[in-house]
Amino acid sequence: MIEEKFVIPKKLKLATYVLIAIGLVSFGWGFVTDPQRSWANYLLNNYLFVSLAVGAAFFISIQYIAQAGWSAAFKRIPEAMAAYLPFAAVFFLLLLFGVHSLYEWSHAEELAHDHLIQHKSPYLNVPFWGIRILLFFGLWILLTKWMRKISLKEDREGGMRYFYQSEHLSKVFIFIVAVSFSAFSVDMLMSLQVHWFSTIFAAKMFISAFLHGAAVITLIVIILHKYGYLQVLNRSHLHDFTRYMFMLSIVWGYFTFSQFMLIWYGNIPEETSYYVHRWHGPFQILFYVSIILNWFIPFLFLMPRSNSRSKLAMVPVIILLIIGQYVELYYEIWPATLHEAKFGLLEIGSWLGFAGLFSLIVITYLAKANLVPKNHPYLEESIHHHF
Amino acid sequence: MYKTSIRGKLIEGDKSLAQISTDILAPIDAKTPKWWYVAMTVSLAMFGWGLYCKYITLSQGIGTWGVNNTVGWGWAIINFVWWIGIGHAGTAFSIFLLILRQKWRTAINRAAEAMTVVAVACAGLFPLLHMGRPWLFFFVFPYPNTRGPLWVNFNSPLFWDFVAISAYLLISASFWYFGMVPDFATIRDTTKSKIKKAVYGFFAFGWVGSSKEWLRFEALSFVLGGIAAVLVVSVHSIVSTDFAVSVEPGWHTTIFPPYFVVGAIFSGFAMVLTLVTLMRKLYKMNDFITDSHVDAVCRILIFISLIMGTAYLTEIFIAWYSGSEYEMFTFFHNRITGEYAFQFWAMFTCNALVPQLFWFKSVRSRLWVVFIISILINIGMWYERFNIVITSLTKNYLPASWAGYSPSIIEIGFFIGTLGMFSAGVLLFFRYIPMIAVSEVKSIAKFNEEIQPNEDH
């Protein structure tokens, strides 16, 4: 068994505090000068980091369901990422104050004369929207906390019992998250353009969460390895992490193409409005940038075997993927709310703030338990992983 | 490192490598069982009826079918999509499970690949005959011609279909065939019959099993596998665009490509399960196709069934959410309720609800229940295509052009003919080809030993 305790370096902790402070200052300044833009930033970062947490939790579940052995040693990292969910829940409830700045359907005067909004109002109304946030986060938090608890119990007691329990919970989790995260992305992003609809949208956002979640898990593993932790990490593990990013970026590209091509080919105004609104100026550039960052570069650079096993090749791709996620969400939110591509210190500062908080939570939870799960039945297999 | 104490055994009964060959190849040298003749006769009778219906179609025309101006696509297209979907399992098994390092796939992939080739051949017949003048089939090829500006329409998904499916058939057939070469060589070397020795020797390409040959063999499988993995996704995505690029309500929806791919793999896996349970029962392959194999396929089916369920719900939700009255009519008045409610609910029950029974270990471990559920999924997937094709076509934007549809006896016969063709193909496969990939099963035999040491890198 490997006894490995993560000790939070003082400097790192300080750095996260600084980042959080930057975020607070940015939001403070933003809400005074430009509230709507600040709410847009608030939504973007909230959604971004919550999808990382959900993506990480989904990653754990998939490992259990598929009975994957190689990843057992790295399970604590996605667990720590999923610990962000309760904090995200609070932030999302605060979003209720910003609902009027962001969502057209929440305006009474729009509701009065717009038939489509009236039609959608049984689903898209502020109280039900808030209830859904509560419900979704309640379920996600309950299940991820439960899984974490079982995982820690397994550390102490061992045996196959907790392994089967985790597997069972994973099944329940994917069952719930498939439906709830789909609805969540419709609520948060698709309803920004209240008249527009696309059936693949939810699936695309789900894959995006999984892709970027997997990328961030990999990044954290690599960083920990660099600082002397997780010495079990070998090239085969790296290759498997890469496969997740590679495969998911292909799926992301496939879903994105599928949405774009079918809407372009069908050429119905109800659907094309989304792209027409984004087919000029900076947004048109971002359309391509998003595809290049999220699909093209990972696809091309992670294809050779030597690259998929090299940290030197993986880290830049991961960083581009993180930027890619930001671009993807920016492309969703800005055209729908601010209608122009504003980008400045406010955007950078608010992202840094959230990133600082997310990192603080992740390192806190990493330090709370043994970094390598002790009695995982597949641990041996994971340590000696080689292909 | 593979711990059998945790993972379970991949092959039951502590077999030696030689024993594995003998056990799997036994049916080929054994006397043909009686049930085989019976099943073959039935299959050929069905196939014969199909031939008769094809003759009628060719000699009298598409008028002998139930299709009309409004419902221009009937059973033919439903069956085409259904068979293509089933034809996806072979590649899904061979490639996706290979990438995921699922060692248990080795016992099943041969059967799945064989099934693929026959199913894709069945599928191809439908568009061919639906053309009305199949002897002008070559018009779909993009080749220089003297017909003036008439040229294949590169904007048409029907042309993409042709390209994708012919590529898929070519690649999956080569993949299947090259995978069999080492096994043919084994039969050549072990059989006592001179004729068999000559025939299998011919198909074995002079394989001797040197390490050089194995290296090339593995490189080839990897390349063909990589191409086939892409084709599996592209074929059914393109089949879905046959529908989705139109603006028919119920067809034009952005989720169609992945939804079709998942549906295809779903029906393919269900058909694999049907075959595998039969193989296990009829040829007593319990040691190779163990309970945990059946269990694993069932688990995959629950997962895919969940995706299918989510996709159905998404479609229904967005139909309402879009606020489009045509979409709402199609989904709420023409599918969930109305004339075609039975077909809708048959689809929903068989694909989204019944497979949920696999959550229970007691269900997964009862072979006959598994068999029945696998058949129900096949039926459910057929109804899914019925739902998509017929409900959208019968009643669309203009009520004046609404029309009903019921298949004629000729169309039904055509479908039954392909069922016969499929089962005859599968029976021939059972009889003359090693139904489990011997060489691949041998490669996992070492995992039966307790602990595999591995050097770390």
mmCIF file with all atom_site columns, C-alpha atoms in Angstrom, chain B residues 118-198:
data_model
loop_
_atom_site.group_PDB
_atom_site.id
_atom_site.type_symbol
_atom_site.label_atom_id
_atom_site.label_alt_id
_atom_site.label_comp_id
_atom_site.label_asym_id
_atom_site.label_entity_id
_atom_site.label_seq_id
_atom_site.pdbx_PDB_ins_code
_atom_site.Cartn_x
_atom_site.Cartn_y
_atom_site.Cartn_z
_atom_site.occupancy
_atom_site.B_iso_or_equiv
_atom_site.pdbx_formal_charge
_atom_site.auth_seq_id
_atom_site.auth_comp_id
_atom_site.auth_asym_id
_atom_site.auth_atom_id
_atom_site.pdbx_PDB_model_num
ATOM 1  C CA . VAL B 1 118 ? -24.350 -10.663 -43.826 1.00 0.00 ? 118 VAL B CA 1
ATOM 2  C CA . ALA B 1 119 ? -26.447 -7.846  -42.367 1.00 0.00 ? 119 ALA B CA 1
ATOM 3  C CA . VAL B 1 120 ? -24.848 -5.185  -44.535 1.00 0.00 ? 120 VAL B CA 1
ATOM 4  C CA . ALA B 1 121 ? -25.423 -7.356  -47.606 1.00 0.00 ? 121 ALA B CA 1
ATOM 5  C CA . CYS B 1 122 ? -29.110 -7.673  -46.632 1.00 0.00 ? 122 CYS B CA 1
ATOM 6  C CA . ALA B 1 123 ? -29.325 -3.924  -46.111 1.00 0.00 ? 123 ALA B CA 1
ATOM 7  C CA . GLY B 1 124 ? -27.886 -3.134  -49.515 1.00 0.00 ? 124 GLY B CA 1
ATOM 8  C CA . LEU B 1 125 ? -30.704 -4.966  -51.312 1.00 0.00 ? 125 LEU B CA 1
ATOM 9  C CA . PHE B 1 126 ? -33.380 -2.527  -50.179 1.00 0.00 ? 126 PHE B CA 1
ATOM 10 C CA . PRO B 1 127 ? -32.173 0.733   -51.710 1.00 0.00 ? 127 PRO B CA 1
ATOM 11 C CA . LEU B 1 128 ? -31.142 -1.242  -54.779 1.00 0.00 ? 128 LEU B CA 1
ATOM 12 C CA . LEU B 1 129 ? -34.635 -2.523  -55.393 1.00 0.00 ? 129 LEU B CA 1
ATOM 13 C CA . HIS B 1 130 ? -36.246 0.682   -54.271 1.00 0.00 ? 130 HIS B CA 1
ATOM 14 C CA . MET B 1 131 ? -34.586 2.425   -57.193 1.00 0.00 ? 131 MET B CA 1
ATOM 15 C CA . GLY B 1 132 ? -37.267 0.981   -59.449 1.00 0.00 ? 132 GLY B CA 1
ATOM 16 C CA . ARG B 1 133 ? -34.786 0.360   -62.224 1.00 0.00 ? 133 ARG B CA 1
ATOM 17 C CA . PRO B 1 134 ? -31.955 -1.416  -60.435 1.00 0.00 ? 134 PRO B CA 1
ATOM 18 C CA . TRP B 1 135 ? -30.266 -2.314  -63.708 1.00 0.00 ? 135 TRP B CA 1
ATOM 19 C CA . LEU B 1 136 ? -29.316 1.362   -63.933 1.00 0.00 ? 136 LEU B CA 1
ATOM 20 C CA . PHE B 1 137 ? -27.721 1.093   -60.513 1.00 0.00 ? 137 PHE B CA 1
ATOM 21 C CA . PHE B 1 138 ? -24.351 2.171   -61.857 1.00 0.00 ? 138 PHE B CA 1
ATOM 22 C CA . PHE B 1 139 ? -25.766 5.673   -62.312 1.00 0.00 ? 139 PHE B CA 1
ATOM 23 C CA . VAL B 1 140 ? -24.918 6.321   -58.674 1.00 0.00 ? 140 VAL B CA 1
ATOM 24 C CA . PHE B 1 141 ? -21.222 5.922   -59.374 1.00 0.00 ? 141 PHE B CA 1
ATOM 25 C CA . PRO B 1 142 ? -19.505 9.219   -59.999 1.00 0.00 ? 142 PRO B CA 1
ATOM 26 C CA . TYR B 1 143 ? -17.810 8.345   -63.266 1.00 0.00 ? 143 TYR B CA 1
ATOM 27 C CA . PRO B 1 144 ? -17.348 10.331  -66.489 1.00 0.00 ? 144 PRO B CA 1
ATOM 28 C CA . ASN B 1 145 ? -20.353 9.655   -68.673 1.00 0.00 ? 145 ASN B CA 1
ATOM 29 C CA . THR B 1 146 ? -22.135 10.631  -71.808 1.00 0.00 ? 146 THR B CA 1
ATOM 30 C CA . ARG B 1 147 ? -25.384 11.624  -70.140 1.00 0.00 ? 147 ARG B CA 1
ATOM 31 C CA . GLY B 1 148 ? -24.514 15.288  -70.341 1.00 0.00 ? 148 GLY B CA 1
ATOM 32 C CA . PRO B 1 149 ? -24.687 17.439  -67.255 1.00 0.00 ? 149 PRO B CA 1
ATOM 33 C CA . LEU B 1 150 ? -26.517 14.703  -65.354 1.00 0.00 ? 150 LEU B CA 1
ATOM 34 C CA . TRP B 1 151 ? -24.104 13.728  -62.653 1.00 0.00 ? 151 TRP B CA 1
ATOM 35 C CA . VAL B 1 152 ? -24.400 12.320  -59.194 1.00 0.00 ? 152 VAL B CA 1
ATOM 36 C CA . ASN B 1 153 ? -25.622 14.929  -56.777 1.00 0.00 ? 153 ASN B CA 1
ATOM 37 C CA . PHE B 1 154 ? -22.824 15.451  -54.315 1.00 0.00 ? 154 PHE B CA 1
ATOM 38 C CA . ASN B 1 155 ? -25.185 17.451  -52.118 1.00 0.00 ? 155 ASN B CA 1
ATOM 39 C CA . SER B 1 156 ? -27.450 14.470  -51.672 1.00 0.00 ? 156 SER B CA 1
ATOM 40 C CA . PRO B 1 157 ? -27.142 12.263  -48.596 1.00 0.00 ? 157 PRO B CA 1
ATOM 41 C CA . LEU B 1 158 ? -28.293 9.356   -50.747 1.00 0.00 ? 158 LEU B CA 1
ATOM 42 C CA . PHE B 1 159 ? -25.024 9.597   -52.621 1.00 0.00 ? 159 PHE B CA 1
ATOM 43 C CA . TRP B 1 160 ? -23.052 9.914   -49.359 1.00 0.00 ? 160 TRP B CA 1
ATOM 44 C CA . ASP B 1 161 ? -24.891 6.789   -48.278 1.00 0.00 ? 161 ASP B CA 1
ATOM 45 C CA . PHE B 1 162 ? -23.724 4.871   -51.279 1.00 0.00 ? 162 PHE B CA 1
ATOM 46 C CA . VAL B 1 163 ? -20.117 5.871   -50.689 1.00 0.00 ? 163 VAL B CA 1
ATOM 47 C CA . ALA B 1 164 ? -20.168 5.209   -46.971 1.00 0.00 ? 164 ALA B CA 1
ATOM 48 C CA . ILE B 1 165 ? -21.903 1.854   -47.160 1.00 0.00 ? 165 ILE B CA 1
ATOM 49 C CA . SER B 1 166 ? -19.803 0.433   -49.944 1.00 0.00 ? 166 SER B CA 1
ATOM 50 C CA . ALA B 1 167 ? -16.674 1.508   -48.088 1.00 0.00 ? 167 ALA B CA 1
ATOM 51 C CA . TYR B 1 168 ? -17.996 -0.032  -44.896 1.00 0.00 ? 168 TYR B CA 1
ATOM 52 C CA . LEU B 1 169 ? -18.869 -3.320  -46.549 1.00 0.00 ? 169 LEU B CA 1
ATOM 53 C CA . LEU B 1 170 ? -15.446 -3.503  -48.142 1.00 0.00 ? 170 LEU B CA 1
ATOM 54 C CA . ILE B 1 171 ? -13.533 -2.739  -44.967 1.00 0.00 ? 171 ILE B CA 1
ATOM 55 C CA . SER B 1 172 ? -15.586 -4.874  -42.606 1.00 0.00 ? 172 SER B CA 1
ATOM 56 C CA . ALA B 1 173 ? -15.471 -7.828  -44.996 1.00 0.00 ? 173 ALA B CA 1
ATOM 57 C CA . SER B 1 174 ? -11.680 -7.551  -45.278 1.00 0.00 ? 174 SER B CA 1
ATOM 58 C CA . PHE B 1 175 ? -11.353 -7.129  -41.552 1.00 0.00 ? 175 PHE B CA 1
ATOM 59 C CA . TRP B 1 176 ? -13.428 -10.235 -40.951 1.00 0.00 ? 176 TRP B CA 1
ATOM 60 C CA . TYR B 1 177 ? -11.646 -12.260 -43.576 1.00 0.00 ? 177 TYR B CA 1
ATOM 61 C CA . PHE B 1 178 ? -8.086  -11.383 -42.600 1.00 0.00 ? 178 PHE B CA 1
ATOM 62 C CA . GLY B 1 179 ? -8.929  -12.109 -38.998 1.00 0.00 ? 179 GLY B CA 1
ATOM 63 C CA . MET B 1 180 ? -9.843  -15.650 -40.037 1.00 0.00 ? 180 MET B CA 1
ATOM 64 C CA . VAL B 1 181 ? -6.678  -16.466 -41.924 1.00 0.00 ? 181 VAL B CA 1
ATOM 65 C CA . PRO B 1 182 ? -4.760  -17.941 -38.940 1.00 0.00 ? 182 PRO B CA 1
ATOM 66 C CA . ASP B 1 183 ? -7.793  -20.012 -37.973 1.00 0.00 ? 183 ASP B CA 1
ATOM 67 C CA . PHE B 1 184 ? -8.152  -21.366 -41.500 1.00 0.00 ? 184 PHE B CA 1
ATOM 68 C CA . ALA B 1 185 ? -4.531  -22.406 -41.294 1.00 0.00 ? 185 ALA B CA 1
ATOM 69 C CA . THR B 1 186 ? -5.257  -24.228 -38.045 1.00 0.00 ? 186 THR B CA 1
ATOM 70 C CA . ILE B 1 187 ? -8.110  -26.132 -39.667 1.00 0.00 ? 187 ILE B CA 1
ATOM 71 C CA . ARG B 1 188 ? -5.914  -26.933 -42.663 1.00 0.00 ? 188 ARG B CA 1
ATOM 72 C CA . ASP B 1 189 ? -3.317  -28.391 -40.356 1.00 0.00 ? 189 ASP B CA 1
ATOM 73 C CA . THR B 1 190 ? -5.654  -30.381 -38.161 1.00 0.00 ? 190 THR B CA 1
ATOM 74 C CA . THR B 1 191 ? -8.408  -31.653 -40.434 1.00 0.00 ? 191 THR B CA 1
ATOM 75 C CA . LYS B 1 192 ? -8.380  -35.193 -41.759 1.00 0.00 ? 192 LYS B CA 1
ATOM 76 C CA . SER B 1 193 ? -10.501 -34.588 -44.825 1.00 0.00 ? 193 SER B CA 1
ATOM 77 C CA . LYS B 1 194 ? -8.495  -33.930 -47.990 1.00 0.00 ? 194 LYS B CA 1
ATOM 78 C CA . ILE B 1 195 ? -11.091 -31.631 -49.503 1.00 0.00 ? 195 ILE B CA 1
ATOM 79 C CA . LYS B 1 196 ? -11.215 -29.499 -46.383 1.00 0.00 ? 196 LYS B CA 1
ATOM 80 C CA . LYS B 1 197 ? -7.461  -29.375 -46.318 1.00 0.00 ? 197 LYS B CA 1
ATOM 81 C CA . ALA B 1 198 ? -7.391  -28.052 -49.865 1.00 0.00 ? 198 ALA B CA 1
#
